[in-house]
Phi, psi and omega in degrees: 000123174294137163293140164251160174261125195264114188269023191256000174269115163100022191248356184264139180308147195292333190275356178254355183279114173324132182318330184304313167295313161306343171281340196267137154320127146334082204265359152290102164293150189217136190254187187288155181271148173225092193234343177275027177281165186297317179286349169280314184304299187310315166283348177278312198286320192284341169309303193262014151294306189303320178268341156303303180304319157334274198314316176308308168298316165319287174323332198262335178305298170309343187250005158261347161294326180263353162277312174279008156277335178251002157287302211291299190299341173285306167333301186274348177286293175342277203314313190297333177280306178291346178259342160287338172311294182314314181290322186290326166297312176301314170309310177291335183282333196280323161319332175268357178250351176293353177286335201287317180295056176242132176230196183276124190298324167308344180232149183324142184291175187182157176266171193258181186271019169286325198296329185272002163295302185302315189297318180299337193263320181300321179299330196260019166261305187092165025245019158313120143295304159239163163216137180229154161233119200253169159249189180301348172242038182057006178281174200252118184248006144195153191211151155301339180251082214273017164273359175236357162338124180094332179287134165256124176232144148315129188268133182303151196270024181260317153304330183278328182304320183299303185291350195252327191258350180066015180270179178240147175217155171227181177207137170267146165208180165244166195299114163112014178292119179313119167090002190221323146210156222170141191103201187267019183288137171225147194057161176307111175274157169250132149249120219255128174240125183230122189264144178228182184228117169295170191307338183270001179071024160265143197276141201222131185251112163278135185230119159262150175228120155266118193314138181285001177266002163272297200301330188268343166292329165294312208294313175313325193286317181296322199282325183297316181281345173268318190305343148310317199271319174292309179292334175277341180286326187274329156315313177268018175280298184297332194263341174278340194266345170322302198258346172294303171316318175285322169297312189308316196292318185291280194316318165286000157277309169302343154313310164283342170297301165304296211285319160302318185296339178279356183261350182273336176287306184299329185296308194295329188287329177262334173303324185292305202288306148008268201301321162275350156299311194306313176320304171326292192319307187271349177279317180248327187279288189309339178269347169273342192260347150323300178296330170280350162271326166277342151323304167309302185294338179280309196293328180278353181266339175279341170182156178277145174302150170308320191225199156276327172304333192274347172256355160289305185302296177317327202268344179277331187280339179288300192306325178287313199281336177282338188273311188289275189354287200301307190295322170313303192290331190284329195292292186323305168317310185265359162306289180257085190277200198278109161003292177319325172079218178252061180302324183298348195095172195261316180291342162277334165295329173290311171312311169326288189307317169275012175261347162282330162290331177288321176301324174286346174097019171236148190280150176225122176238122175245138186234070201228052160307311181299353201253013185273349169244020167311127149354147176273326179301296191312292190319293159328298163324296199281312189302304183307329188263325149303332177278328184286317194286314183292332186291323168282347165286317191288299187311304190247326203272341179051045180258166181242007167213156189203128164248137162249123190241156153219135176228185183205145192189096163073043177071032191198125195254133196245141165243128185231111194232128184224148159224170182248032160299197201258024154070173136234166181243197198285337194271307176334293208293297178310296186310332177299306177291343170275024167264345186102353195246089179238049177298316185285325190281333151319296169302345195273298177298348138338275180326280158351307176294328170279353178093021191246189204226144153207118212230136189224122194252116179210167186182119190307122182101001178258359198059188195228148164216148191235161180220112176251117176245144176216118170298126195316308209292303173318328192276300180306329153280296155344281211271351172076165162317071191276141188249000000 
């Protein structure tokens, strides 16, 4: 059966943590945080500046995007406005030219001589650059450019609709487009068709050309009317956001500093309480038990017991008291390590733990070359994980060998501890938690608090693997100089 990971460690919200866990003292000793140095403050100021710079850059990008979008929309609105204006001009002008479209009823309809007078005045006044009169078949009956008179071109769908309904239609076209532009017109033009009838009721198309630059110039003028107000408002908003962003980032930094101070106060209080308890145990309980052991030894030396059973009882009692004293002293060392912390690195500390397991008949392999240069806080967290895991190996696993490996990669330290013991399943883990064995769960919550993780993989008969990860920078900031 393949070992399955139990991702239950350190994942429960604080509000859901059982009361038995809340009552547990923090076993991991934590030293004083040293984060109020000038270098730390400088890094935090740089962090605030970087955050504000990122915010400002994002704001500028959004501002430029809005400015571009505003320009596109304003240009589109200007083009639509210019097109509608030209259509209105064409409609009104066609109405004034209709009386000049008169001819002999027996001949094809055509313009009179007065039409050129009207058109010359219209072209001279602008913005119209060309005028043509077409029949329903698309033949040019009259044009200000005589070179295109008599040509027949297929009418676009918009032109046919205008001819049929007597309405106006327009189309942007380039020189050479069939049925739209011909003659001496150059450049892109806006063409408008107006459906009219001459005095005999014959449908005709009056075609007007306007240079497309007139439309784009109008669009540009429309944009320039909106640009100062739009860009000014966006620029003002950006200017106002920078100090606000700086203030928010500074407030967030101060909030984090306050949280760190509260954490440090809690750590100091916990450290002081553990030392007080350890001092009382050492000064009273350990001393009393030591004195009791001496008294038992003295009783054995003052005279022989009345029988062998009494002698054996005294010997067992003396040995038991001495073992208890040694256990208490070991507990005190684990509870309050030397103030020097992990000056020798994590590797020597792990080797000491391995020696303790070796005396219990368990073969231990330690591979922790990457642990030599770990920061003190990270080494302390990993050491505490190893301490708890190896204690469980001795107590519960029935293992014959254990492998301990420590690696670090991309700012994360990882410890893997694997044994060949009897393993367990989720039911067994739940039973142990219900019985109050929550050491690993408490460690898991601590690692999660500093951005790490603690994962168990086990199955009955398959041994157990523990994997603990600790981000180096996060542990240094949040957990303090743990020992």
